[in-house]
Coordinates of C-alpha atoms in Angstrom, one line a residue:
X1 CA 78.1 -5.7 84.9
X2 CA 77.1 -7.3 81.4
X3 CA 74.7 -9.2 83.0
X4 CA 73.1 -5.9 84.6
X5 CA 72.6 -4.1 81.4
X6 CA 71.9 -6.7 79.9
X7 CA 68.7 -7.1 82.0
X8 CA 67.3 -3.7 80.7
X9 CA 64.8 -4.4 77.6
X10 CA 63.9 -1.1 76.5
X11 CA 66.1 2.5 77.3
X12 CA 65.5 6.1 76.9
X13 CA 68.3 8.4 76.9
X14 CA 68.5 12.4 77.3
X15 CA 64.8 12.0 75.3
X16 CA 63.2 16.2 74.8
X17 CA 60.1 17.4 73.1
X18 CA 58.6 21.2 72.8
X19 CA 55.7 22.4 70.8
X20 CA 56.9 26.2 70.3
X21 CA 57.8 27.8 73.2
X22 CA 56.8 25.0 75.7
X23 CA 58.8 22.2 76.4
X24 CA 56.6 19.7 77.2
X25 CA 59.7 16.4 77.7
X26 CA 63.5 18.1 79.5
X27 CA 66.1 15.3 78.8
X28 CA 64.4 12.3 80.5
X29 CA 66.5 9.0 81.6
X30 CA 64.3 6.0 81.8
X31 CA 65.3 2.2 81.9
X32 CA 63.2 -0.7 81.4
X33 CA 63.6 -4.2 83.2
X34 CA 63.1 -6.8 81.5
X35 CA 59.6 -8.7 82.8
X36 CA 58.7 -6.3 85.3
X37 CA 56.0 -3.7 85.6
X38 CA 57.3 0.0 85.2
X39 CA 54.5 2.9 86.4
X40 CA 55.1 6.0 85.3
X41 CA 53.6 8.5 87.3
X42 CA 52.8 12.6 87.1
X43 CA 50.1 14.9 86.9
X44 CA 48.3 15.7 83.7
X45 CA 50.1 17.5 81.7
X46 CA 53.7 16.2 83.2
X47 CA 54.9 14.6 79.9
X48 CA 53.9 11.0 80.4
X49 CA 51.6 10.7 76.8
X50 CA 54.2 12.9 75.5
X51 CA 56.8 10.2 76.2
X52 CA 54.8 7.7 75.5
X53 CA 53.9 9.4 71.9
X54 CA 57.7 9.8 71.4
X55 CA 58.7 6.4 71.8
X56 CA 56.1 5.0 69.6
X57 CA 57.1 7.0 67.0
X58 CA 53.5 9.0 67.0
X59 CA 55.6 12.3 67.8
X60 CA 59.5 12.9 66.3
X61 CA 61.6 14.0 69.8
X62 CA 63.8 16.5 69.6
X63 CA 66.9 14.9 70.8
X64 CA 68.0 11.8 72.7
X65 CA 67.8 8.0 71.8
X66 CA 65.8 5.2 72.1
X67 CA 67.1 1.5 72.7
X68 CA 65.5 -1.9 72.4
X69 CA 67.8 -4.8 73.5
X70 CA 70.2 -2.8 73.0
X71 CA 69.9 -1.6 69.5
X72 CA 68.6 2.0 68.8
X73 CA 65.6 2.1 67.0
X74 CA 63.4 5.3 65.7
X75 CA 59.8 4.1 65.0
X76 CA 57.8 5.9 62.3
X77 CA 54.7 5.3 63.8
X78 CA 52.8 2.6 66.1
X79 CA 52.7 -0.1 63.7
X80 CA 56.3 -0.1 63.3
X81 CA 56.7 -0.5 67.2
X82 CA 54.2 -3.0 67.2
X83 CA 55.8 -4.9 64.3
X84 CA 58.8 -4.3 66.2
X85 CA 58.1 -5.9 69.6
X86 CA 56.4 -2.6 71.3
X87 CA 52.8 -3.0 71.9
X88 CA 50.4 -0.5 73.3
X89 CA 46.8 -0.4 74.8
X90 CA 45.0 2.6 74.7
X91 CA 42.3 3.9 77.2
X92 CA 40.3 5.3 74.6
X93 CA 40.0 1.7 73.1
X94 CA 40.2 2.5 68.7
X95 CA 38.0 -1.0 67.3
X96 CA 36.5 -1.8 64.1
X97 CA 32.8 -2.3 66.1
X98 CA 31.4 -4.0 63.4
X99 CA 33.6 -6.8 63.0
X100 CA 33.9 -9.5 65.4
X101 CA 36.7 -10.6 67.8
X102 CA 38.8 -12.6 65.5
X103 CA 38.5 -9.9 63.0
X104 CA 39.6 -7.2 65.3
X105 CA 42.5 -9.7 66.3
X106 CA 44.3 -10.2 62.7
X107 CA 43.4 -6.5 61.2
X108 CA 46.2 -5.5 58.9
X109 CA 48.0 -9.1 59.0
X110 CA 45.6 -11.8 57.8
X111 CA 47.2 -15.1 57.2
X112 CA 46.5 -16.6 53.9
X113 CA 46.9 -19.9 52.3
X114 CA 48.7 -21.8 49.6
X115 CA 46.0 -20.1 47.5
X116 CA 45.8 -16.5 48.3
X117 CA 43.0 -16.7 50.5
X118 CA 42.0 -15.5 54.0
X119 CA 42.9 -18.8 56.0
X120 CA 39.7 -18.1 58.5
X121 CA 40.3 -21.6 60.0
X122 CA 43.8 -20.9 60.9
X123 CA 42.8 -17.4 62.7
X124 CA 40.1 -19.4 64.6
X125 CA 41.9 -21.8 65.6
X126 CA 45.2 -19.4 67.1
X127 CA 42.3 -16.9 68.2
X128 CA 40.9 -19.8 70.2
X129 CA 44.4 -21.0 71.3
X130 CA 45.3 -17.5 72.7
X131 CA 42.5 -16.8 74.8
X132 CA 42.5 -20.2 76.3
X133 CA 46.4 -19.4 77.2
X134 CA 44.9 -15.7 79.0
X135 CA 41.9 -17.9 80.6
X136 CA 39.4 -15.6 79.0
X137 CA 36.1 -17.0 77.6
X138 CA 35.0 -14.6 74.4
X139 CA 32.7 -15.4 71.7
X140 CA 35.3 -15.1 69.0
X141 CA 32.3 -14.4 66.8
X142 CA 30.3 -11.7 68.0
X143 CA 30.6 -8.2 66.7
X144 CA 32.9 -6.1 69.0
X145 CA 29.5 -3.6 69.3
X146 CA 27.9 -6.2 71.0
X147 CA 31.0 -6.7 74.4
X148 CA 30.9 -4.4 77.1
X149 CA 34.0 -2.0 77.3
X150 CA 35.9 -4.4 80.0
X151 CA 35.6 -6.9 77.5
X152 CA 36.9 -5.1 74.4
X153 CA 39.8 -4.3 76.6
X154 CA 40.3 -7.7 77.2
X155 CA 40.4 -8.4 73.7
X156 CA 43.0 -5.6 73.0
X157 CA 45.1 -6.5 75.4
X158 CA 45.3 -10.5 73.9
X159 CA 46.0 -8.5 70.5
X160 CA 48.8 -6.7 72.3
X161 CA 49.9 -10.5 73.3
X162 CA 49.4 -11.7 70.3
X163 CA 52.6 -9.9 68.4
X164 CA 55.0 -11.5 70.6
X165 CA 55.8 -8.1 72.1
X166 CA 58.7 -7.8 74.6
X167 CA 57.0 -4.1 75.9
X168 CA 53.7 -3.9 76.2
X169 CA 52.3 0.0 77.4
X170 CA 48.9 0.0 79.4
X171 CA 47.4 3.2 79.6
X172 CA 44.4 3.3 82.0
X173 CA 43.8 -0.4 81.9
X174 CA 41.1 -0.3 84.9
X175 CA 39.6 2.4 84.2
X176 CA 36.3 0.6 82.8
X177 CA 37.0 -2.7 85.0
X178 CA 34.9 -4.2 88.2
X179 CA 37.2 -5.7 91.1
X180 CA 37.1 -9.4 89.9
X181 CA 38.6 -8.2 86.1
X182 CA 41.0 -6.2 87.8
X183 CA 42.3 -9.1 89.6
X184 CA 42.1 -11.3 86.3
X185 CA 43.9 -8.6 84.6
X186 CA 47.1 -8.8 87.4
X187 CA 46.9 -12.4 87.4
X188 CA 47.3 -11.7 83.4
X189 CA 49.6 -9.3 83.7
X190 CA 52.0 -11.5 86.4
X191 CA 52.1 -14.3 83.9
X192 CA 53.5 -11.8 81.4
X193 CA 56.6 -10.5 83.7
X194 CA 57.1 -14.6 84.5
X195 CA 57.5 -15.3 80.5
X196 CA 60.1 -11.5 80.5
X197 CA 57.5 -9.4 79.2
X198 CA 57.6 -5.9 80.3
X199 CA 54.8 -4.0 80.8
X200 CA 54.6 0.0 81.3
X201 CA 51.4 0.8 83.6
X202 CA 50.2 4.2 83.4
X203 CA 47.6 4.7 85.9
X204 CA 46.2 7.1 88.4
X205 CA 44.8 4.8 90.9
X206 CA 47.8 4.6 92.9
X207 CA 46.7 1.6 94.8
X208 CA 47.0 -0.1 91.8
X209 CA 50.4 1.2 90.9
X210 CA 51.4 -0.2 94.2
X211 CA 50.1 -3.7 94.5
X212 CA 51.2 -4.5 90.2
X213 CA 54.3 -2.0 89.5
X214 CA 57.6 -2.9 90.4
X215 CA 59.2 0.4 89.9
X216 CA 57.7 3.9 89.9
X217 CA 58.9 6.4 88.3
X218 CA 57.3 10.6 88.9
X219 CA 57.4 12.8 86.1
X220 CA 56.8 16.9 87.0
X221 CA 56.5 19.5 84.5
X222 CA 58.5 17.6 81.9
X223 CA 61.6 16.1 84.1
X224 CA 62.0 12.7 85.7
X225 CA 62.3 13.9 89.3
X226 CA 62.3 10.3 91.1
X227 CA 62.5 6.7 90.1
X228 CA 62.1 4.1 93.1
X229 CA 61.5 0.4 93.6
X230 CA 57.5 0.4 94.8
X231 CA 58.3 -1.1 97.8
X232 CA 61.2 1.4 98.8
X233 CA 58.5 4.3 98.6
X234 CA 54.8 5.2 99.8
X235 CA 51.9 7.4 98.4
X236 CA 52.7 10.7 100.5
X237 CA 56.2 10.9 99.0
X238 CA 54.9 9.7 95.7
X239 CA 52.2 12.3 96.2
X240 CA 54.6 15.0 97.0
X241 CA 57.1 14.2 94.1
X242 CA 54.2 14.8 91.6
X243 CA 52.6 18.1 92.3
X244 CA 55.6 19.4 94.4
X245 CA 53.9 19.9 97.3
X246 CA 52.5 17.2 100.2
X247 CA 48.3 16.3 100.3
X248 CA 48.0 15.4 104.1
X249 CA 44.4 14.3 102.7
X250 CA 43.6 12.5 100.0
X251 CA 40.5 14.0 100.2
X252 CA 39.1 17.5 101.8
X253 CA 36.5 17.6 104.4
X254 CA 33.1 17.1 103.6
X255 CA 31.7 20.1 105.5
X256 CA 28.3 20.8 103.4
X257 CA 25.1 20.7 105.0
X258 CA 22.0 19.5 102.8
X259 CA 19.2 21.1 103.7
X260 CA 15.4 19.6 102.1
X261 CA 14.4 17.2 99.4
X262 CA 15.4 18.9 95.5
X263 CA 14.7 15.9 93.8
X264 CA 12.5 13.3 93.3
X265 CA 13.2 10.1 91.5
X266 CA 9.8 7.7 91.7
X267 CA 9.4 4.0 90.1
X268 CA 11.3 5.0 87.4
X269 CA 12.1 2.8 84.3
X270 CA 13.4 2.3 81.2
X271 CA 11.9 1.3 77.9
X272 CA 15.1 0.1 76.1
X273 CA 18.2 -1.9 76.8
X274 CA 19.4 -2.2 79.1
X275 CA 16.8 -1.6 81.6
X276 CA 16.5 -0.1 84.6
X277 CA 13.4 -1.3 87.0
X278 CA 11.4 0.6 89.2
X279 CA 14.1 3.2 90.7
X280 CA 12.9 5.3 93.8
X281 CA 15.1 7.8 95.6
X282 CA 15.4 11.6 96.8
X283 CA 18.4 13.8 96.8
X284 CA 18.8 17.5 99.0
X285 CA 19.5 20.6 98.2
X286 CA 23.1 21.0 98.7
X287 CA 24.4 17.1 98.8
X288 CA 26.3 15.0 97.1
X289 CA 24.7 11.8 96.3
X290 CA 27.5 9.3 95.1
X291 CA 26.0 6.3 92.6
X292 CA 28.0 3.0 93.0
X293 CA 27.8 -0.3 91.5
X294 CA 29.5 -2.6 89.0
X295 CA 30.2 -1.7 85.7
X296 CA 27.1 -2.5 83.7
X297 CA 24.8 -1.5 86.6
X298 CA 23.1 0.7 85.4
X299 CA 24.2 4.0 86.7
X300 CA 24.9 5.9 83.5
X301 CA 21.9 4.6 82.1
X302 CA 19.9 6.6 85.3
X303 CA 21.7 9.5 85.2
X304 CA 21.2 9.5 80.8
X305 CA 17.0 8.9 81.6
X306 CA 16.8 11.6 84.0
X307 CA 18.8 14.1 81.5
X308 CA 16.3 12.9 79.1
X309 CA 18.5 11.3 76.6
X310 CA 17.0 8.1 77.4
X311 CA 13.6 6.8 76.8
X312 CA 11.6 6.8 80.0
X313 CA 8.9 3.7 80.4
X314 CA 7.3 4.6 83.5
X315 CA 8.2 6.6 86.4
X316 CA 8.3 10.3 87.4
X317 CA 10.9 12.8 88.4
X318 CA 10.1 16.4 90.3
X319 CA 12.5 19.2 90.7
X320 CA 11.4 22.1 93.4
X321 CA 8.1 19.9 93.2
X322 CA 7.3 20.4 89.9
X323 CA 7.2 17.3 87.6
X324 CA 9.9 17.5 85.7
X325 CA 9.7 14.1 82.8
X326 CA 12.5 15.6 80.7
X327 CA 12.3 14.0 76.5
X328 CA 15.6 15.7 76.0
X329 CA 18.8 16.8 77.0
X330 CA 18.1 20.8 76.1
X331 CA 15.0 20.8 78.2
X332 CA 16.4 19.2 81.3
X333 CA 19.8 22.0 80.5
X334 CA 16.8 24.5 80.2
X335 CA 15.2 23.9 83.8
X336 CA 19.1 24.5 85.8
X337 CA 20.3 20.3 85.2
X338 CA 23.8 19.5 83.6
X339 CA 25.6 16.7 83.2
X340 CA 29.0 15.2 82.8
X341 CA 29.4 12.1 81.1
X342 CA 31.6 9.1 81.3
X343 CA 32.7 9.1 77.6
X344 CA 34.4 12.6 77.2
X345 CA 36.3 12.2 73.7
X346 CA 32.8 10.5 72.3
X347 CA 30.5 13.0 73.6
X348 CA 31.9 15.5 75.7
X349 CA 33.8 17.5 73.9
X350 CA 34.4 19.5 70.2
X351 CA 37.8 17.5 69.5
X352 CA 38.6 19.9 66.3
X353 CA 37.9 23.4 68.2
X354 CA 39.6 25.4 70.5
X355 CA 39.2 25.7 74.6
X356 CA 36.8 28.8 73.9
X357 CA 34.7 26.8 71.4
X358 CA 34.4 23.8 73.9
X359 CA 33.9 26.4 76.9
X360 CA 31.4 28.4 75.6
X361 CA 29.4 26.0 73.3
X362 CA 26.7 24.9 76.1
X363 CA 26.0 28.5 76.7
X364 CA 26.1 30.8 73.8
X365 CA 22.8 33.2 74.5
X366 CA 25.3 34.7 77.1
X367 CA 28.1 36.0 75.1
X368 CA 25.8 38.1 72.1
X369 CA 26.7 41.4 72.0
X370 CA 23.2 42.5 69.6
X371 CA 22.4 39.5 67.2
X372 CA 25.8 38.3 66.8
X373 CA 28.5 36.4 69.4
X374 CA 31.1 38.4 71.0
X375 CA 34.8 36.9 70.4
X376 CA 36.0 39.0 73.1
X377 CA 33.2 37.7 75.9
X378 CA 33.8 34.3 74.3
X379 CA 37.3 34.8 74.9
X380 CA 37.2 36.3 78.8
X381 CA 34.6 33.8 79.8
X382 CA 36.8 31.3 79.1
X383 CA 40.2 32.9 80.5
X384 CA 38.4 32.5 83.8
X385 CA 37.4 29.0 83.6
X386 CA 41.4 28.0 83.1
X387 CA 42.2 30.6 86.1
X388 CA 39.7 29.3 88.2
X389 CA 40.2 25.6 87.1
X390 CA 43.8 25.7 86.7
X391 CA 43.8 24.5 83.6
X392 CA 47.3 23.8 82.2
X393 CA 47.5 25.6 78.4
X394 CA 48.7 28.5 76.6
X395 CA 45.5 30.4 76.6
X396 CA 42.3 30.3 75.2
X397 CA 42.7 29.7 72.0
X398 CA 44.4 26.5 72.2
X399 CA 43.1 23.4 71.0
X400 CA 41.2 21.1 73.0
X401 CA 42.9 17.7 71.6
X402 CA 46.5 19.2 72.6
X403 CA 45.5 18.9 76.1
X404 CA 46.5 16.0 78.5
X405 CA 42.7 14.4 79.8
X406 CA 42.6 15.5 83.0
X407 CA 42.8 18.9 81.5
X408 CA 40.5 18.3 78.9
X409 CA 37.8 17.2 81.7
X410 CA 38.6 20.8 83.3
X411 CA 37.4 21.8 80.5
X412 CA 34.3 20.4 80.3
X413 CA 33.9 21.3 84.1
X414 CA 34.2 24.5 82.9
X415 CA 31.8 24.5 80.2
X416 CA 28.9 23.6 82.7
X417 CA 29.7 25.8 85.3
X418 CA 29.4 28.9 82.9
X419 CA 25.6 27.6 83.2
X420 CA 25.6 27.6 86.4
X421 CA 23.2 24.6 87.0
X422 CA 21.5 23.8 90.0
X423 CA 21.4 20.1 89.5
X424 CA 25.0 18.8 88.1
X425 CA 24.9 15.0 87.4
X426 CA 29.1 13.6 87.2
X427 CA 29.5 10.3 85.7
X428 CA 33.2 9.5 86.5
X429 CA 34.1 13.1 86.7
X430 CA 38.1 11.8 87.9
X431 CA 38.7 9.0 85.8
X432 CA 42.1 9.6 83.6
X433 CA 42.7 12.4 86.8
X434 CA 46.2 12.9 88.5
X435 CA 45.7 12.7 91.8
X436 CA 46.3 16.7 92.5
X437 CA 43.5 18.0 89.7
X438 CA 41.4 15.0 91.8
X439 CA 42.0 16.6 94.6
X440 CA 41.3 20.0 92.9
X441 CA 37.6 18.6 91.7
X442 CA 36.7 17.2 95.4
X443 CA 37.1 20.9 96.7
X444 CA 35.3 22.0 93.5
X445 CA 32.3 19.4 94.0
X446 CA 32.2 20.6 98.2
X447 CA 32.4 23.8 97.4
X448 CA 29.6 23.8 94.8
X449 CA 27.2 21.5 97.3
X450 CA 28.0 24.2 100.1
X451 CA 26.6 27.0 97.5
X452 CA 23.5 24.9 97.4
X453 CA 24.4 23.1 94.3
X454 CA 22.7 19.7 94.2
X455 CA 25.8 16.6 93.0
X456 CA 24.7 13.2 91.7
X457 CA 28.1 11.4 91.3
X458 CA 29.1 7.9 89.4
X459 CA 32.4 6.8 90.5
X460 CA 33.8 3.3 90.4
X461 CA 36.3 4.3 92.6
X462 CA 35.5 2.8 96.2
X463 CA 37.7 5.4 98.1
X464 CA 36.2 8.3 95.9
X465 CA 32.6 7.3 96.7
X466 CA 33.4 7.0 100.4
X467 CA 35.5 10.3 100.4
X468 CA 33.7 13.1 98.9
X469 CA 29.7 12.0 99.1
X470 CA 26.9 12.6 102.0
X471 CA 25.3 9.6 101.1
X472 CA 25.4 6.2 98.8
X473 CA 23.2 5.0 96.2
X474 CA 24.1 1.7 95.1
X475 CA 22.9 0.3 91.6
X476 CA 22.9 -3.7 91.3
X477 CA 22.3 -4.9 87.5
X478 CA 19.4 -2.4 87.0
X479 CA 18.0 -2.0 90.3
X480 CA 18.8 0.2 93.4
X481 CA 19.8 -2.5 95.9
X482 CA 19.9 0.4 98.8
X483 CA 20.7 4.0 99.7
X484 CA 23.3 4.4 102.8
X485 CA 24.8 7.2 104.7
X486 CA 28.3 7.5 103.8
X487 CA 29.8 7.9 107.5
X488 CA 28.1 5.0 108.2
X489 CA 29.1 2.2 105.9
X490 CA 32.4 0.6 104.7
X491 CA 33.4 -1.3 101.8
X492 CA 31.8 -4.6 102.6
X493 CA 28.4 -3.4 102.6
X494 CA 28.5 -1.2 99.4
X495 CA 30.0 -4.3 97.6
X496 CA 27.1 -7.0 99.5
X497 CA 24.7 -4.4 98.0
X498 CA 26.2 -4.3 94.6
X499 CA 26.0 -8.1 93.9
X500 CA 22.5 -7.7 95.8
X501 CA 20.4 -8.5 92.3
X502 CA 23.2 -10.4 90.6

């Protein structure tokens, strides 16, 4: 029995939050293992960052307690759970971009030597020494400005390491990863459990959760409603523990019909970094064109130059026939285009105002009663857009950074579809998505193609791409390496053509 609990490195007891009147946490029970993988699963909005926030000390519960090796702690913030063997990985990575890897690595505890000084030999050399332990090659000297996203996770996640941490959380690891880093990161994350360190997994790919996570556990509306070893369970009852309800389908049906050319991409490239060469393609009227590649392909980079926010060297694009070379984003949201982008904390939303600020900003001209706005048009317009995309919140005048992420990209969802755009351009519309408002999107994305909507969609998401498109562009280091039919292809081919110019 001793040596039972004793096995359990981190414990949450009875643990309840509510902001007002909504009770966001409802006396949750949750055990830790020590060095195995934990994945806390539940649609947005369930209570999983609220937990999360609790136990690091970013939020003050209500009630219950918190034990680490079986002492009770109460952090009073991050730092104090990191100091105290509780590390965390965000998915909205927080780096000082200027500063370089080593830097980044030792911010807030610098060693110094017999003299007072920085010891910058001594953080080279354990830098150097770490990485080599994780088999990850970094150039512990470049600024953190100049690494792709995969790369700066990387580097977070050593820093995690680095504190000798006994928990470590990962929240959307994968999110920004290509297959091969994904399997790096498991082989990483395997040697971690062998050494006892637990890791927490918080993901929404649940293939992932199946193939790293040794336990699962669902959150719903607040309460812990299963906890299972993964391989005692499988993604239908996993599915219907988290919105209450079964998904036969991961995906709907794909019943649109495109009808004639829309658009026209010819020889299209860029002037800057990094480039994109001589891109050729047509989408229909009505179909969803998925965009897939690796990370770094160049598929935000396309869908950025056609918006206009990117600086076109050569190359034409025509809409209805009519050239349409846009030099900005207004006069591309002018002619009926609109577009999601990958980034949504960075540049897709107004993190300081409220759910009718962020709803209504892209479209203001239509809520002027006279000369002036109209709070109460403002206000119905976006009532609507939370009824119709079942937005979880309040009401209208709640604030946009109190929302889980999932909801906050409803939001933005919302925003554009007040404009009603003919073209709407997704880059990784369901990333940081439970798998029910996923499912909610798909029908969104059909439904709009079958109104005669035209959908350009980035997703690294394999299954996604396959599920919910008509056809398949696929972008290989700044080139289109080919353009298939979805019911037509598999996996293989889409990832032959993505290493295609590699």
């Amino acid at each position: 029995m001793e040596d039972k609990k004793n096995d359990i490195v981190l414990s949450i007891w009875g643990m309840s939050k509510s902001f007002g009147r909504n009770r966001v946490l409802d006396h949750i029970k949750l055990d830790i293992k020590r060095g195995t993988v934990m994945g806390p699963m539940g649609e947005n909005g369930a209570g999983k960052s609220t937990m999360m926030k609790c136990l690091f000390g970013t939020y003050q519960k209500d009630e219950g307690k918190i034990t680490l090796d079986g002492k009770e702690v109460n952090f009073s913030g991050p730092k104090d759970a990191l100091e105290n063997g509780i590390a965390m990985v965000h998915q909205e990575l927080n780096q000082c971009l200027e500063r370089n890897v080593i830097d980044n690595l030792f911010l807030g505890r610098y060693p110094v030597n017999s003299m007072g000084v920085v010891d910058e030999g001594r953080m080279k050399k354990e830098a150097s020494e770490l990485f080599r332990k994780l088999g990850m090659t970094v150039n512990l000297t470049q600024p953190m400005r100049n690494m792709s996203v995969s790369q700066r996770q990387m580097c977070e996640i050593a820093k995690a390491i680095s504190y000798n941490s006994k928990v470590i959380v990962l929240d959307e690891p994968t999110s920004s990863l290509t297959v091969q880093e994904v399997d790096k990161l498991f082989e990483m994350m395997r040697m971690l459990k062998a050494q006892g360190i637990s890791l927490i997994y918080i993901s929404h790919k649940m293939d992932e959760i199946f193939e790293i996570c040794d336990e699962i556990s669902v959150l719903r509306d607040g309460n812990l409603v299963m906890t299972k070893s993964s391989k005692e369970t499988d993604m239908n009852e996993l599915i219907a523990a988290m919105v209450g309800r079964s998904l036969e389908n991961r995906f709907p049906p794909v019943d649109n019909t495109p009808k004639d050319t829309i658009l026209s991409v010819q020889h299209l490239s860029t002037k800057f970094e990094p480039h994109l060469q001589d891109i050729t393609f047509d989408v229909k009227e009505g179909e969803i064109f998925g965009l897939y590649g690796l990370v770094g392909a160049g598929r935000t980079e396309l869908l950025e130059t056609i918006f206009g926010v990117r600086t076109r060297a050569a190359g034409r694009v025509y809409f209805n026939g009519h050239l349409m070379n846009f030099a900005s984003a207004k006069e591309a949201m002018d002619h009926g285009f609109a577009m999601i982008t990958e980034e949504r904390k960075a540049n897709g939303l107004f993190l300081k105002g409220d759910l009718t600020f962020n709803t209504t900003i892209a479209n203001l001209n239509q809520y002027k009663s006279g000369i002036a706005l109209s709070d109460q048009k403002m206000t119905k317009a976006t009532a609507k857009e939370i009824k119709i995309m079942h937005t979880k919140c309040m009401g209208p005048e709640d604030m946009i950074s109190s929302l889980s992420g999932g909801n906050q990209q409803k939001v933005i969802l919302g925003k554009w579809l007040e404009r009603s755009p003919q073209i709407f351009m997704m880059d990784e519309p369901t990333r940081g998505i439970d798998v029910g408002a996923k499912y909610e999107i798909y029908e969104l994305i059909i439904n709009m193609a079958k109104q005669g909507k035209t959908i350009i969609v980035v997703s690294s998401e394999m299954p996604e791409i396959l599920g919910i498109t008509n056809r398949i562009g696929v972008m290989s280091n700044g080139h289109l390496s080919g353009i298939v039919n979805t019911k037509e292809t598999n996996q293989e081919e889409l990832l032959r053509l993505s290493a295609k110019y590699l």
